PDB file of N, CA and C in Angstrom:
ATOM      1  N   MET A 272     136.832  28.934  52.148  1.00 83.00           N
ATOM      2  CA  MET A 272     135.655  29.005  52.992  1.00 83.00           C
ATOM      3  C   MET A 272     135.975  29.858  54.213  1.00 83.00           C
ATOM      4  N   LYS A 273     134.940  30.505  54.707  1.00 89.00           N
ATOM      5  CA  LYS A 273     135.106  31.344  55.892  1.00 89.00           C
ATOM      6  C   LYS A 273     133.808  31.357  56.688  1.00 89.00           C
ATOM      7  N   ILE A 274     133.899  31.823  57.903  1.00 89.00           N
ATOM      8  CA  ILE A 274     132.730  31.940  58.766  1.00 89.00           C
ATOM      9  C   ILE A 274     131.920  33.150  58.322  1.00 89.00           C
ATOM     10  N   ASN A 275     130.623  32.971  58.226  1.00 88.00           N
ATOM     11  CA  ASN A 275     129.707  34.007  57.761  1.00 88.00           C
ATOM     12  C   ASN A 275     129.415  34.976  58.912  1.00 88.00           C
ATOM     13  N   THR A 276     130.325  35.907  59.125  1.00 87.00           N
ATOM     14  CA  THR A 276     130.185  36.844  60.240  1.00 87.00           C
ATOM     15  C   THR A 276     129.146  37.929  59.961  1.00 87.00           C
ATOM     16  N   GLU A 277     128.665  38.014  58.735  1.00 88.00           N
ATOM     17  CA  GLU A 277     127.602  38.964  58.424  1.00 88.00           C
ATOM     18  C   GLU A 277     126.248  38.449  58.913  1.00 88.00           C
ATOM     19  N   LYS A 278     126.099  37.131  58.965  1.00 91.00           N
ATOM     20  CA  LYS A 278     124.825  36.533  59.363  1.00 91.00           C
ATOM     21  C   LYS A 278     124.856  35.969  60.782  1.00 91.00           C
ATOM     22  N   TYR A 279     126.035  35.619  61.271  1.00 93.00           N
ATOM     23  CA  TYR A 279     126.144  34.966  62.580  1.00 93.00           C
ATOM     24  C   TYR A 279     127.045  35.728  63.537  1.00 93.00           C
ATOM     25  N   ILE A 280     126.607  35.795  64.778  1.00 93.00           N
ATOM     26  CA  ILE A 280     127.433  36.293  65.869  1.00 93.00           C
ATOM     27  C   ILE A 280     127.971  35.056  66.584  1.00 93.00           C
ATOM     28  N   VAL A 281     129.264  35.031  66.803  1.00 94.00           N
ATOM     29  CA  VAL A 281     129.912  33.889  67.453  1.00 94.00           C
ATOM     30  C   VAL A 281     130.324  34.297  68.862  1.00 94.00           C
ATOM     31  N   ARG A 282     129.889  33.521  69.837  1.00 94.00           N
ATOM     32  CA  ARG A 282     130.267  33.748  71.238  1.00 94.00           C
ATOM     33  C   ARG A 282     130.842  32.454  71.795  1.00 94.00           C
ATOM     34  N   LYS A 283     132.057  32.565  72.307  1.00 92.00           N
ATOM     35  CA  LYS A 283     132.736  31.399  72.855  1.00 92.00           C
ATOM     36  C   LYS A 283     132.718  31.455  74.372  1.00 92.00           C
ATOM     37  N   PHE A 284     132.484  30.303  74.943  1.00 88.00           N
ATOM     38  CA  PHE A 284     132.527  30.136  76.378  1.00 88.00           C
ATOM     39  C   PHE A 284     133.567  29.072  76.671  1.00 88.00           C
ATOM     40  N   GLU A 285     133.669  28.662  77.890  1.00 83.00           N
ATOM     41  CA  GLU A 285     134.739  27.738  78.280  1.00 83.00           C
ATOM     42  C   GLU A 285     134.789  26.485  77.404  1.00 83.00           C
ATOM     43  N   ASN A 286     133.694  25.749  77.305  1.00 87.00           N
ATOM     44  CA  ASN A 286     133.700  24.489  76.562  1.00 87.00           C
ATOM     45  C   ASN A 286     132.648  24.423  75.468  1.00 87.00           C
ATOM     46  N   GLU A 287     132.061  25.553  75.119  1.00 93.00           N
ATOM     47  CA  GLU A 287     131.062  25.535  74.064  1.00 93.00           C
ATOM     48  C   GLU A 287     131.064  26.861  73.317  1.00 93.00           C
ATOM     49  N   THR A 288     130.444  26.842  72.165  1.00 95.00           N
ATOM     50  CA  THR A 288     130.328  28.025  71.324  1.00 95.00           C
ATOM     51  C   THR A 288     128.864  28.184  70.944  1.00 95.00           C
ATOM     52  N   ILE A 289     128.398  29.422  70.964  1.00 96.00           N
ATOM     53  CA  ILE A 289     127.039  29.722  70.538  1.00 96.00           C
ATOM     54  C   ILE A 289     127.114  30.541  69.263  1.00 96.00           C
ATOM     55  N   LEU A 290     126.375  30.112  68.257  1.00 95.00           N
ATOM     56  CA  LEU A 290     126.288  30.808  66.982  1.00 95.00           C
ATOM     57  C   LEU A 290     124.879  31.351  66.865  1.00 95.00           C
ATOM     58  N   LEU A 291     124.748  32.663  66.843  1.00 95.00           N
ATOM     59  CA  LEU A 291     123.443  33.309  66.798  1.00 95.00           C
ATOM     60  C   LEU A 291     123.191  33.876  65.409  1.00 95.00           C
ATOM     61  N   ASP A 292     122.117  33.419  64.781  1.00 94.00           N
ATOM     62  CA  ASP A 292     121.694  33.917  63.477  1.00 94.00           C
ATOM     63  C   ASP A 292     120.999  35.256  63.697  1.00 94.00           C
ATOM     64  N   VAL A 293     121.615  36.351  63.236  1.00 93.00           N
ATOM     65  CA  VAL A 293     121.071  37.684  63.505  1.00 93.00           C
ATOM     66  C   VAL A 293     119.786  37.965  62.724  1.00 93.00           C
ATOM     67  N   GLU A 294     119.558  37.244  61.643  1.00 90.00           N
ATOM     68  CA  GLU A 294     118.347  37.445  60.852  1.00 90.00           C
ATOM     69  C   GLU A 294     117.134  36.769  61.480  1.00 90.00           C
ATOM     70  N   SER A 295     117.294  35.526  61.866  1.00 91.00           N
ATOM     71  CA  SER A 295     116.154  34.756  62.379  1.00 91.00           C
ATOM     72  C   SER A 295     116.090  34.711  63.903  1.00 91.00           C
ATOM     73  N   GLY A 296     117.200  34.999  64.555  1.00 91.00           N
ATOM     74  CA  GLY A 296     117.243  34.931  66.009  1.00 91.00           C
ATOM     75  C   GLY A 296     117.490  33.534  66.544  1.00 91.00           C
ATOM     76  N   THR A 297     117.648  32.556  65.668  1.00 93.00           N
ATOM     77  CA  THR A 297     117.918  31.194  66.126  1.00 93.00           C
ATOM     78  C   THR A 297     119.387  31.057  66.514  1.00 93.00           C
ATOM     79  N   SER A 298     119.640  30.098  67.370  1.00 94.00           N
ATOM     80  CA  SER A 298     121.016  29.877  67.791  1.00 94.00           C
ATOM     81  C   SER A 298     121.381  28.404  67.658  1.00 94.00           C
ATOM     82  N   HIS A 299     122.657  28.177  67.541  1.00 93.00           N
ATOM     83  CA  HIS A 299     123.214  26.833  67.475  1.00 93.00           C
ATOM     84  C   HIS A 299     124.282  26.759  68.562  1.00 93.00           C
ATOM     85  N   ILE A 300     124.191  25.734  69.383  1.00 95.00           N
ATOM     86  CA  ILE A 300     125.165  25.560  70.457  1.00 95.00           C
ATOM     87  C   ILE A 300     126.071  24.391  70.100  1.00 95.00           C
ATOM     88  N   LEU A 301     127.369  24.672  70.070  1.00 96.00           N
ATOM     89  CA  LEU A 301     128.357  23.642  69.766  1.00 96.00           C
ATOM     90  C   LEU A 301     128.903  23.084  71.068  1.00 96.00           C
ATOM     91  N   ASP A 302     128.928  21.750  71.183  1.00 95.00           N
ATOM     92  CA  ASP A 302     129.497  21.129  72.376  1.00 95.00           C
ATOM     93  C   ASP A 302     131.017  21.246  72.341  1.00 95.00           C
ATOM     94  N   ASP A 303     131.687  20.626  73.286  1.00 94.00           N
ATOM     95  CA  ASP A 303     133.134  20.783  73.398  1.00 94.00           C
ATOM     96  C   ASP A 303     133.896  20.263  72.182  1.00 94.00           C
ATOM     97  N   VAL A 304     133.491  19.148  71.613  1.00 95.00           N
ATOM     98  CA  VAL A 304     134.183  18.613  70.436  1.00 95.00           C
ATOM     99  C   VAL A 304     133.917  19.488  69.213  1.00 95.00           C
ATOM    100  N   ALA A 305     132.672  19.882  69.011  1.00 96.00           N
ATOM    101  CA  ALA A 305     132.340  20.756  67.882  1.00 96.00           C
ATOM    102  C   ALA A 305     133.025  22.112  68.034  1.00 96.00           C
ATOM    103  N   THR A 306     133.137  22.605  69.264  1.00 96.00           N
ATOM    104  CA  THR A 306     133.843  23.861  69.512  1.00 96.00           C
ATOM    105  C   THR A 306     135.303  23.740  69.116  1.00 96.00           C
ATOM    106  N   LEU A 307     135.925  22.628  69.455  1.00 95.00           N
ATOM    107  CA  LEU A 307     137.315  22.400  69.074  1.00 95.00           C
ATOM    108  C   LEU A 307     137.460  22.386  67.550  1.00 95.00           C
ATOM    109  N   MET A 308     136.573  21.681  66.866  1.00 96.00           N
ATOM    110  CA  MET A 308     136.611  21.640  65.403  1.00 96.00           C
ATOM    111  C   MET A 308     136.422  23.037  64.821  1.00 96.00           C
ATOM    112  N   PHE A 309     135.480  23.787  65.368  1.00 94.00           N
ATOM    113  CA  PHE A 309     135.189  25.138  64.904  1.00 94.00           C
ATOM    114  C   PHE A 309     136.399  26.051  65.117  1.00 94.00           C
ATOM    115  N   GLU A 310     137.013  25.961  66.284  1.00 94.00           N
ATOM    116  CA  GLU A 310     138.201  26.772  66.577  1.00 94.00           C
ATOM    117  C   GLU A 310     139.349  26.419  65.646  1.00 94.00           C
ATOM    118  N   TYR A 311     139.570  25.138  65.406  1.00 95.00           N
ATOM    119  CA  TYR A 311     140.630  24.730  64.490  1.00 95.00           C
ATOM    120  C   TYR A 311     140.340  25.235  63.082  1.00 95.00           C
ATOM    121  N   PHE A 312     139.077  25.189  62.673  1.00 93.00           N
ATOM    122  CA  PHE A 312     138.699  25.714  61.358  1.00 93.00           C
ATOM    123  C   PHE A 312     139.036  27.205  61.271  1.00 93.00           C
ATOM    124  N   GLU A 313     138.728  27.952  62.315  1.00 91.00           N
ATOM    125  CA  GLU A 313     139.024  29.388  62.342  1.00 91.00           C
ATOM    126  C   GLU A 313     140.525  29.654  62.265  1.00 91.00           C
ATOM    127  N   ILE A 314     141.295  28.892  62.999  1.00 92.00           N
ATOM    128  CA  ILE A 314     142.735  29.123  63.086  1.00 92.00           C
ATOM    129  C   ILE A 314     143.464  28.671  61.821  1.00 92.00           C
ATOM    130  N   TYR A 315     143.203  27.459  61.379  1.00 91.00           N
ATOM    131  CA  TYR A 315     144.007  26.851  60.319  1.00 91.00           C
ATOM    132  C   TYR A 315     143.405  26.960  58.924  1.00 91.00           C
ATOM    133  N   GLU A 316     142.103  27.126  58.813  1.00 80.00           N
ATOM    134  CA  GLU A 316     141.367  27.349  57.571  1.00 80.00           C
ATOM    135  C   GLU A 316     141.418  26.192  56.567  1.00 80.00           C
ATOM    136  N   LYS A 317     142.535  25.567  56.385  1.00 89.00           N
ATOM    137  CA  LYS A 317     142.650  24.479  55.411  1.00 89.00           C
ATOM    138  C   LYS A 317     142.271  23.155  56.075  1.00 89.00           C
ATOM    139  N   ASN A 318     141.375  22.426  55.414  1.00 90.00           N
ATOM    140  CA  ASN A 318     140.855  21.191  56.002  1.00 90.00           C
ATOM    141  C   ASN A 318     141.933  20.167  56.312  1.00 90.00           C
ATOM    142  N   ASP A 319     142.942  20.044  55.452  1.00 93.00           N
ATOM    143  CA  ASP A 319     143.976  19.047  55.711  1.00 93.00           C
ATOM    144  C   ASP A 319     144.779  19.394  56.969  1.00 93.00           C
ATOM    145  N   VAL A 320     145.007  20.680  57.214  1.00 96.00           N
ATOM    146  CA  VAL A 320     145.720  21.093  58.426  1.00 96.00           C
ATOM    147  C   VAL A 320     144.836  20.882  59.655  1.00 96.00           C
ATOM    148  N   VAL A 321     143.570  21.219  59.541  1.00 96.00           N
ATOM    149  CA  VAL A 321     142.626  21.009  60.644  1.00 96.00           C
ATOM    150  C   VAL A 321     142.595  19.531  61.018  1.00 96.00           C
ATOM    151  N   LEU A 322     142.496  18.684  60.016  1.00 97.00           N
ATOM    152  CA  LEU A 322     142.449  17.244  60.292  1.00 97.00           C
ATOM    153  C   LEU A 322     143.719  16.761  60.969  1.00 97.00           C
ATOM    154  N   GLU A 323     144.873  17.226  60.543  1.00 97.00           N
ATOM    155  CA  GLU A 323     146.129  16.826  61.192  1.00 97.00           C
ATOM    156  C   GLU A 323     146.132  17.224  62.664  1.00 97.00           C
ATOM    157  N   ARG A 324     145.632  18.414  62.958  1.00 97.00           N
ATOM    158  CA  ARG A 324     145.562  18.878  64.353  1.00 97.00           C
ATOM    159  C   ARG A 324     144.572  18.035  65.154  1.00 97.00           C
ATOM    160  N   LEU A 325     143.446  17.688  64.527  1.00 97.00           N
ATOM    161  CA  LEU A 325     142.473  16.825  65.209  1.00 97.00           C
ATOM    162  C   LEU A 325     143.046  15.439  65.447  1.00 97.00           C
ATOM    163  N   PHE A 326     143.777  14.897  64.480  1.00 97.00           N
ATOM    164  CA  PHE A 326     144.420  13.594  64.656  1.00 97.00           C
ATOM    165  C   PHE A 326     145.392  13.645  65.845  1.00 97.00           C
ATOM    166  N   ASP A 327     146.136  14.755  65.952  1.00 97.00           N
ATOM    167  CA  ASP A 327     147.070  14.913  67.078  1.00 97.00           C
ATOM    168  C   ASP A 327     146.326  14.994  68.410  1.00 97.00           C
ATOM    169  N   PHE A 328     145.234  15.766  68.421  1.00 96.00           N
ATOM    170  CA  PHE A 328     144.481  15.964  69.659  1.00 96.00           C
ATOM    171  C   PHE A 328     143.821  14.666  70.116  1.00 96.00           C
ATOM    172  N   PHE A 329     143.179  13.969  69.173  1.00 96.00           N
ATOM    173  CA  PHE A 329     142.505  12.697  69.476  1.00 96.00           C
ATOM    174  C   PHE A 329     143.394  11.546  69.006  1.00 96.00           C
ATOM    175  N   HIS A 330     144.599  11.488  69.520  1.00 93.00           N
ATOM    176  CA  HIS A 330     145.612  10.562  69.020  1.00 93.00           C
ATOM    177  C   HIS A 330     145.230   9.088  69.129  1.00 93.00           C
ATOM    178  N   ASP A 331     144.315   8.733  70.017  1.00 94.00           N
ATOM    179  CA  ASP A 331     143.919   7.332  70.156  1.00 94.00           C
ATOM    180  C   ASP A 331     142.722   6.949  69.284  1.00 94.00           C
ATOM    181  N   ALA A 332     142.112   7.927  68.642  1.00 95.00           N
ATOM    182  CA  ALA A 332     140.910   7.667  67.840  1.00 95.00           C
ATOM    183  C   ALA A 332     141.274   7.304  66.395  1.00 95.00           C
ATOM    184  N   ASP A 333     140.373   6.596  65.759  1.00 96.00           N
ATOM    185  CA  ASP A 333     140.537   6.195  64.363  1.00 96.00           C
ATOM    186  C   ASP A 333     140.475   7.432  63.467  1.00 96.00           C
ATOM    187  N   HIS A 334     141.493   7.618  62.644  1.00 97.00           N
ATOM    188  CA  HIS A 334     141.561   8.786  61.767  1.00 97.00           C
ATOM    189  C   HIS A 334     140.378   8.851  60.799  1.00 97.00           C
ATOM    190  N   ALA A 335     139.922   7.722  60.323  1.00 97.00           N
ATOM    191  CA  ALA A 335     138.794   7.708  59.388  1.00 97.00           C
ATOM    192  C   ALA A 335     137.526   8.229  60.059  1.00 97.00           C
ATOM    193  N   VAL A 336     137.337   7.888  61.323  1.00 96.00           N
ATOM    194  CA  VAL A 336     136.168   8.354  62.067  1.00 96.00           C
ATOM    195  C   VAL A 336     136.260   9.862  62.294  1.00 96.00           C
ATOM    196  N   ILE A 337     137.432  10.337  62.671  1.00 97.00           N
ATOM    197  CA  ILE A 337     137.628  11.775  62.874  1.00 97.00           C
ATOM    198  C   ILE A 337     137.352  12.531  61.583  1.00 97.00           C
ATOM    199  N   GLU A 338     137.902  12.056  60.489  1.00 97.00           N
ATOM    200  CA  GLU A 338     137.711  12.727  59.201  1.00 97.00           C
ATOM    201  C   GLU A 338     136.238  12.747  58.797  1.00 97.00           C
ATOM    202  N   LYS A 339     135.551  11.634  58.985  1.00 97.00           N
ATOM    203  CA  LYS A 339     134.119  11.571  58.659  1.00 97.00           C
ATOM    204  C   LYS A 339     133.327  12.545  59.521  1.00 97.00           C
ATOM    205  N   ASP A 340     133.588  12.560  60.818  1.00 96.00           N
ATOM    206  CA  ASP A 340     132.884  13.467  61.730  1.00 96.00           C
ATOM    207  C   ASP A 340     133.156  14.922  61.383  1.00 96.00           C
ATOM    208  N   TYR A 341     134.403  15.248  61.080  1.00 96.00           N
ATOM    209  CA  TYR A 341     134.760  16.623  60.728  1.00 96.00           C
ATOM    210  C   TYR A 341     134.083  17.044  59.422  1.00 96.00           C
ATOM    211  N   ASN A 342     134.122  16.177  58.420  1.00 96.00           N
ATOM    212  CA  ASN A 342     133.492  16.502  57.133  1.00 96.00           C
ATOM    213  C   ASN A 342     131.974  16.685  57.291  1.00 96.00           C
ATOM    214  N   ASN A 343     131.339  15.832  58.084  1.00 97.00           N
ATOM    215  CA  ASN A 343     129.905  15.983  58.352  1.00 97.00           C
ATOM    216  C   ASN A 343     129.621  17.305  59.056  1.00 97.00           C
ATOM    217  N   PHE A 344     130.468  17.658  60.005  1.00 96.00           N
ATOM    218  CA  PHE A 344     130.326  18.910  60.739  1.00 96.00           C
ATOM    219  C   PHE A 344     130.430  20.108  59.789  1.00 96.00           C
ATOM    220  N   ILE A 345     131.431  20.116  58.932  1.00 95.00           N
ATOM    221  CA  ILE A 345     131.622  21.211  57.973  1.00 95.00           C
ATOM    222  C   ILE A 345     130.445  21.280  57.008  1.00 95.00           C
ATOM    223  N   CYS A 346     129.969  20.143  56.526  1.00 95.00           N
ATOM    224  CA  CYS A 346     128.813  20.123  55.614  1.00 95.00           C
ATOM    225  C   CYS A 346     127.571  20.701  56.297  1.00 95.00           C
ATOM    226  N   GLU A 347     127.390  20.389  57.565  1.00 94.00           N
ATOM    227  CA  GLU A 347     126.254  20.932  58.309  1.00 94.00           C
ATOM    228  C   GLU A 347     126.372  22.452  58.445  1.00 94.00           C
ATOM    229  N   LEU A 348     127.576  22.943  58.733  1.00 94.00           N
ATOM    230  CA  LEU A 348     127.789  24.388  58.842  1.00 94.00           C
ATOM    231  C   LEU A 348     127.554  25.086  57.502  1.00 94.00           C
ATOM    232  N   ILE A 349     127.964  24.458  56.424  1.00 93.00           N
ATOM    233  CA  ILE A 349     127.722  25.019  55.092  1.00 93.00           C
ATOM    234  C   ILE A 349     126.223  25.038  54.802  1.00 93.00           C
ATOM    235  N   GLY A 350     125.541  23.958  55.138  1.00 93.00           N
ATOM    236  CA  GLY A 350     124.102  23.869  54.917  1.00 93.00           C
ATOM    237  C   GLY A 350     123.315  24.934  55.666  1.00 93.00           C
ATOM    238  N   LYS A 351     123.814  25.327  56.837  1.00 91.00           N
ATOM    239  CA  LYS A 351     123.145  26.357  57.633  1.00 91.00           C
ATOM    240  C   LYS A 351     123.684  27.753  57.318  1.00 91.00           C
ATOM    241  N   LYS A 352     124.570  27.817  56.330  1.00 91.00           N
ATOM    242  CA  LYS A 352     125.205  29.070  55.903  1.00 91.00           C
ATOM    243  C   LYS A 352     126.020  29.734  57.018  1.00 91.00           C
ATOM    244  N   ILE A 353     126.518  28.909  57.931  1.00 93.00           N
ATOM    245  CA  ILE A 353     127.433  29.414  58.967  1.00 93.00           C
ATOM    246  C   ILE A 353     128.813  29.573  58.364  1.00 93.00           C
ATOM    247  N   ILE A 354     129.124  28.686  57.433  1.00 90.00           N
ATOM    248  CA  ILE A 354     130.365  28.777  56.652  1.00 90.00           C
ATOM    249  C   ILE A 354     129.956  29.004  55.202  1.00 90.00           C
ATOM    250  N   VAL A 355     130.635  29.951  54.567  1.00 90.00           N
ATOM    251  CA  VAL A 355     130.364  30.283  53.164  1.00 90.00           C
ATOM    252  C   VAL A 355     131.660  30.253  52.381  1.00 90.00           C
ATOM    253  N   HIS A 356     131.527  30.102  51.085  1.00 81.00           N
ATOM    254  CA  HIS A 356     132.704  30.139  50.214  1.00 81.00           C
ATOM    255  C   HIS A 356     133.145  31.587  50.034  1.00 81.00           C
ATOM    256  N   ASP A 357     134.450  31.795  50.000  1.00 74.00           N
ATOM    257  CA  ASP A 357     135.001  33.151  49.826  1.00 74.00           C
ATOM    258  C   ASP A 357     134.559  33.756  48.514  1.00 74.00           C
TER     259      ASP A 357
END
């Protein structure tokens, strides 16, 4: 899976990310946690590595909750075609 850079322009700011759909003009704003997940996805690409990094970052949080939130986030990005299969 990869970020659909043909359809979306990605702009990062201090604690948030804006994803602009160049076809429709709509945008999606990611908060600080979603931005972290998105950045880890970009850097590590493999979900198991991303999850390990998230577990390290949110060391006091329940791993099952982190995994569920991350999987829901990725499914939402796939549904909006922000992430596509290679």
